[in-house]
XYZ file of C-alpha atoms in Angstrom:
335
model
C 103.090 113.267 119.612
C 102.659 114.438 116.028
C 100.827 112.300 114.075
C 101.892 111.187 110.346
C 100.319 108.980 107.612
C 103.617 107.366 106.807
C 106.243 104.711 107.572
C 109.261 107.097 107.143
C 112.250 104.192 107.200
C 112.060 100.714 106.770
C 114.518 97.589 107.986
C 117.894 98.443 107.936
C 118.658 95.540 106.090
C 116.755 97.480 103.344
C 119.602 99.864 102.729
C 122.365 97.647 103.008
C 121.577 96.779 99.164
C 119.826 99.965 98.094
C 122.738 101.326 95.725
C 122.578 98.129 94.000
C 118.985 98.919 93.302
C 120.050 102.583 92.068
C 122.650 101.165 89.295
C 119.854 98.928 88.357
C 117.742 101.822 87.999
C 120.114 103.570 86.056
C 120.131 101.139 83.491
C 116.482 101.294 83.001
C 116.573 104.600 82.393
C 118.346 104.642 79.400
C 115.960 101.625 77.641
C 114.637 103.125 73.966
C 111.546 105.320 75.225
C 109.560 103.756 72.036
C 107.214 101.227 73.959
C 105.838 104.365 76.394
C 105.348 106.233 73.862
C 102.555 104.244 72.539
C 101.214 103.467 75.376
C 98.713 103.240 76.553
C 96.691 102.084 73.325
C 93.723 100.567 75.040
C 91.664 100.290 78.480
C 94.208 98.853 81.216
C 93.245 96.426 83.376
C 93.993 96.245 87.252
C 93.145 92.733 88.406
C 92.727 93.199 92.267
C 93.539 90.107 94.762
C 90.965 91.544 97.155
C 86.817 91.380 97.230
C 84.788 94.888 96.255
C 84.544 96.881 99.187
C 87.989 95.814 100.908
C 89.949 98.265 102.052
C 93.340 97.399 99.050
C 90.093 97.247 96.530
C 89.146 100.942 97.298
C 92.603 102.121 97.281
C 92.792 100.372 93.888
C 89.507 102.656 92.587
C 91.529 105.187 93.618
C 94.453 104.539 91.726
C 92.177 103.636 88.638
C 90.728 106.559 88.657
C 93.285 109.116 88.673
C 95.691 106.954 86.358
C 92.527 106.870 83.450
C 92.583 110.747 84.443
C 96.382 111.092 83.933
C 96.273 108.636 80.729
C 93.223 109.987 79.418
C 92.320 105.973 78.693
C 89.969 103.844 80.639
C 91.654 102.253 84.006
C 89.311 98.991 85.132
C 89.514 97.191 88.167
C 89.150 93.506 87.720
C 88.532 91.541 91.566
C 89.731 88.174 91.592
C 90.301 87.311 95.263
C 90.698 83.837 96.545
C 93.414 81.356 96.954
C 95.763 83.937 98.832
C 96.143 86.045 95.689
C 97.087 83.231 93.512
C 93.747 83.554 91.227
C 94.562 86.952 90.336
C 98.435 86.539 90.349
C 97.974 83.380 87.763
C 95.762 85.731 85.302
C 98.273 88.482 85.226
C 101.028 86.306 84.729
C 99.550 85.106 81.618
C 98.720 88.860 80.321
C 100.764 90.533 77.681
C 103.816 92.192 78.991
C 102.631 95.510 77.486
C 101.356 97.540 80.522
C 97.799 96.763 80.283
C 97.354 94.307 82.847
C 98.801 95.289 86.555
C 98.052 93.284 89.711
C 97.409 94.564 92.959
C 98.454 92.424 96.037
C 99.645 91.823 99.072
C 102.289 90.407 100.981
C 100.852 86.593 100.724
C 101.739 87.090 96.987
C 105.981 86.978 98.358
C 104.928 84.525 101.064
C 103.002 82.150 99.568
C 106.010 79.954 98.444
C 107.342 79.309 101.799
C 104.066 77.865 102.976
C 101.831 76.350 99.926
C 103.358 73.461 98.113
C 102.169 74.497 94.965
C 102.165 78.074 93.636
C 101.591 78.267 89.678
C 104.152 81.242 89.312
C 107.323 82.660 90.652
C 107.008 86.520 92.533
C 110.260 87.206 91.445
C 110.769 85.654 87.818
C 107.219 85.883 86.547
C 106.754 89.696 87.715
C 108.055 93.148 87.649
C 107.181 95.798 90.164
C 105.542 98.857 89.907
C 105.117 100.474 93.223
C 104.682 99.566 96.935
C 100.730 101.655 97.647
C 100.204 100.957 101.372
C 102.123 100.096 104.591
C 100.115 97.651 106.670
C 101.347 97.043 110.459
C 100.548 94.596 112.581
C 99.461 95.192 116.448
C 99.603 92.546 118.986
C 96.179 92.531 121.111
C 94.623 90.980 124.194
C 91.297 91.366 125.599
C 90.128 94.039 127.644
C 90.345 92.689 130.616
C 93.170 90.285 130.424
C 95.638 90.917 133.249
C 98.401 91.898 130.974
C 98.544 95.773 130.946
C 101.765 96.112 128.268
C 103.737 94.396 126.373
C 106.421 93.619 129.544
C 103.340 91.560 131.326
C 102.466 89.725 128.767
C 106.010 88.584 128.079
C 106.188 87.501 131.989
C 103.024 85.493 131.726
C 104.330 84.122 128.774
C 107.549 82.857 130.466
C 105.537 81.878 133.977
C 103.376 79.367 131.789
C 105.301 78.034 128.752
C 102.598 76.457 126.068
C 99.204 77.577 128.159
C 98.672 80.648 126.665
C 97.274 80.597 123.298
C 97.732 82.752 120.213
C 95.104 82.996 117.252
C 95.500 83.577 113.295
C 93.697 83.419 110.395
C 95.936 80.495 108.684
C 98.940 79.249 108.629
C 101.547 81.838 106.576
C 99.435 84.767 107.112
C 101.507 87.686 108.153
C 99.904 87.095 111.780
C 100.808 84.039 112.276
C 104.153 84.673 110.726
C 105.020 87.850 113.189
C 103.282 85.859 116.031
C 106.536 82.989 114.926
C 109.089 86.134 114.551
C 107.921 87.481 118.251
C 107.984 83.703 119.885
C 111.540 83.009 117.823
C 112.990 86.141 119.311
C 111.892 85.880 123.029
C 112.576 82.319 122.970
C 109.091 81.505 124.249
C 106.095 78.847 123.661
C 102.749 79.454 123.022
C 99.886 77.460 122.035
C 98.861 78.271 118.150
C 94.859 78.136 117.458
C 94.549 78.893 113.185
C 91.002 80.120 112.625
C 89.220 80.406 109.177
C 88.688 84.198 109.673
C 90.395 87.091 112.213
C 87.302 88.394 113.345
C 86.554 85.062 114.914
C 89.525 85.047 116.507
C 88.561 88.562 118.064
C 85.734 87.344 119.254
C 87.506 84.607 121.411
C 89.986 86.631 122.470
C 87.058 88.893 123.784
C 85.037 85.860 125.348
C 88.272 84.591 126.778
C 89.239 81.950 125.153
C 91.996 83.281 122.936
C 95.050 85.009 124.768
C 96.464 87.231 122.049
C 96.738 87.830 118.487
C 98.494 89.565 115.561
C 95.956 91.545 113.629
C 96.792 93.912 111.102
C 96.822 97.520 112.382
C 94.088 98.664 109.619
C 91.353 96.464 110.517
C 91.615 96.101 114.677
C 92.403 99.927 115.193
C 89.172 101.253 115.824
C 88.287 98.080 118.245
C 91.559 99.429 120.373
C 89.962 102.944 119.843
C 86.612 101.441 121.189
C 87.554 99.870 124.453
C 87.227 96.194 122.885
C 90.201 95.206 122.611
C 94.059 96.454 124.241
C 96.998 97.172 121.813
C 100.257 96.452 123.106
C 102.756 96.717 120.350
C 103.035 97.615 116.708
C 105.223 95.623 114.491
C 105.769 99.088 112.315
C 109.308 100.873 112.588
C 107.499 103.877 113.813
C 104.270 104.312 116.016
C 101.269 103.614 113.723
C 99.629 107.158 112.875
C 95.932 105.598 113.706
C 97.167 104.571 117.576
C 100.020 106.765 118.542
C 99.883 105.756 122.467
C 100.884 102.083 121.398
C 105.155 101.050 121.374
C 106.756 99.541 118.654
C 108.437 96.351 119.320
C 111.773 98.188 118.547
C 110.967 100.460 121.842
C 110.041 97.403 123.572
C 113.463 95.680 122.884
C 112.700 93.349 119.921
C 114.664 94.528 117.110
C 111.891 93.518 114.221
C 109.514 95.098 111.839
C 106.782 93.788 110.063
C 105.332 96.054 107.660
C 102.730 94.352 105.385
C 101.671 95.693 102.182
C 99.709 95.966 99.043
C 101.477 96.763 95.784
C 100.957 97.420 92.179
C 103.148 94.558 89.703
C 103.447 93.996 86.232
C 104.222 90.875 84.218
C 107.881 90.094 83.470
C 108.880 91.250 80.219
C 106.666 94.908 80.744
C 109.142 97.391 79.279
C 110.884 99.270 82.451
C 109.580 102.942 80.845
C 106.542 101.697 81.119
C 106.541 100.575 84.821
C 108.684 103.403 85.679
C 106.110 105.899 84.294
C 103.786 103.983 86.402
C 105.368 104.306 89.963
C 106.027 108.235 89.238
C 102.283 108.494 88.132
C 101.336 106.081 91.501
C 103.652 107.982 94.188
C 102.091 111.581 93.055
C 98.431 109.974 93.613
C 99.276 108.234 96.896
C 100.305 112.058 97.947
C 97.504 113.763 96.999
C 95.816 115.366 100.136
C 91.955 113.832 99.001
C 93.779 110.122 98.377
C 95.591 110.400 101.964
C 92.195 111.871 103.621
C 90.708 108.401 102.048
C 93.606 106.319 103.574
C 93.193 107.819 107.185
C 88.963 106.738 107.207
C 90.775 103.358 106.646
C 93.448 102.883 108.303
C 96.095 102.968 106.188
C 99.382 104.387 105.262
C 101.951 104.896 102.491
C 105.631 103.932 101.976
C 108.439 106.595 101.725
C 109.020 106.643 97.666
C 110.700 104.278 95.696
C 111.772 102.831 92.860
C 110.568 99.774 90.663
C 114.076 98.700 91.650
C 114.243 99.635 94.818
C 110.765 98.091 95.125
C 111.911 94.741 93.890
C 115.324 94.834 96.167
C 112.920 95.293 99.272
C 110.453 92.299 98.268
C 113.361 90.418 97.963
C 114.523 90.695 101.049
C 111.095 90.196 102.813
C 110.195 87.065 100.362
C 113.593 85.281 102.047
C 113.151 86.719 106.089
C 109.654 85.089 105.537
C 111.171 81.795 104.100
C 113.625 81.704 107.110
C 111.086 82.525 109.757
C 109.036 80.051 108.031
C 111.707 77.407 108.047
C 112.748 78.189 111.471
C 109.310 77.801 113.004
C 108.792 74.003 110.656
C 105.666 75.623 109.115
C 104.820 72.856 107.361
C 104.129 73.749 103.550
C 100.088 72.432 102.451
């Protein structure tokens, strides 16, 4: 099978409302060009949800980097993790609207309202989006040596013992846990749910035995499927993930979901659209640069097919109210 280092088509959902996003395009395109013109007029700021040396934190070097190259101005990268991206969310949301500040996040920063009680700003008011950097599946694993060999065995065992097999995730409106609640809504099935504080822990268990299965995203368990630690028997992406090509999608295996996490690049509500537009241009001919996509591949990762702010905005929608349903469906209570 030919490998590829992207997620060629998303939900079909997606493109129900994507010529809605084009007229909205269109109409940012013919805003007065004035405010890109002076910009940018000082350093710009990328305040990054994630700790130095994650995986989105290196990818947002990257993108510093070659927009301060492209802008011929300095590009910093501000880390601010903690609180499920609120920390960094709240300090862009209180920047300037002039293209200066950007965030870069991840898909808590659409989820967090359907599980937190409290979030100090609104994704879809408070922000406007720049680009969508990295596609992030998810990849249902078991041990080893559990007696489930695919996906099909697991589901039986599932269904032969309602609630005694247990499920692990790193809290409660993570994107595991969420597509763990997706899986279970669509096969009608119970299993036990065991949150942990971290995902490796929950590796570990499933290794010793104690955990049955998990949700992990595809970037940071793929090389413990590669090793022999662990078994991959799905991928929540709508294609086979590039980094284990052997291992069905849940579409092949009848389930007619995706879950494609991300990280993306957003700018305060109010940043003018020529800006942000100039932005996700500059941002999709980086992401395709042969040394950026070599970096990607030692990591795991992979890009989105192109879009546009609007187009980027229409699709976060969507997500930010699938995850609110699944959320609602499964009585995630909100903390």
């Amino acid at each position: 099978m030919k490998k590829s280092h992207a997620v060629p088509k998303l939900s079909r959902r997606f493109f129900g409302t994507l010529l809605l996003a084009a007229a909205s395009a269109s109409l940012a395109a013919v805003q007065p060009a004035g405010a890109a013109d002076a910009w940018p007029s000082k350093p710009i700021t990328i305040v990054c949800a994630f700790p130095p040396g994650n995986a989105s934190d290196l990818i947002a070097r990257v993108l510093g980097e070659q927009l301060s190259a492209r802008l011929h101005t300095p590009v910093l990268v501000d880390n601010r993790p903690g609180a499920s991206g609120i920390i960094a969310a709240s300090a862009v949301q209180k920047a300037v609207p002039d293209g200066h500040t950007l965030l870069m996040t991840s898909t808590s920063f659409i989820i967090n309202k359907s599980v937190l009680l409290k979030v100090p700003y609104d994704a879809d008011r408070d922000f406007t989006p720049v680009s969508l950097v990295n596609a992030i599946p998810a990849v249902l694993i078991v041990d080893k040596s559990s007696p489930a060999n695919d996906f099909k065995e697991l589901l039986a065992q599932i269904r032969q013992r309602p609630g005694k097999l247990s499920y692990g995730h790193p809290g409660a409106g993570t994107i595991q846990n969420l597509s763990m609640k997706l899986l279970l809504q669509h096969v009608d099935a119970n299993v036990l749910e065991v949150p942990y504080k971290g995902s490796m822990q929950a590796v570990t268990d499933i290794n010793g035995g104690s955990l049955d299965m998990m949700f992990e995203a595809a970037n940071s368990v793929y090389t413990l499927v590669q090793s022999g630690r662990v078994r991959a028997l799905a991928t929540t992406s709508p294609t086979r993930y590039s980094m284990l090509p052997e291992v069905p999608t849940l579409r092949e295996l009848g389930i007619d979901e995706t879950v494609v996490g991300f990280t993306a690049l957003m700018a305060p509500a109010g940043t003018p659209p020529e800006i942000t537009a100039r932005l996700n241009k500059m941002v999709e001919d980086i992401m395709k640069m042969p040394a950026t996509q070599a970096r990607e591949k030692t990591m795991g990762l992979e890009n989105f097919p192109p879009m546009s702010t609007a187009e980027v905005g229409t699709w976060m929608k969507q997500e930010a109210s699938r995850w609110e349903n699944v959320a609602r469906v499964a009585n995630i209570p909100k903390e």
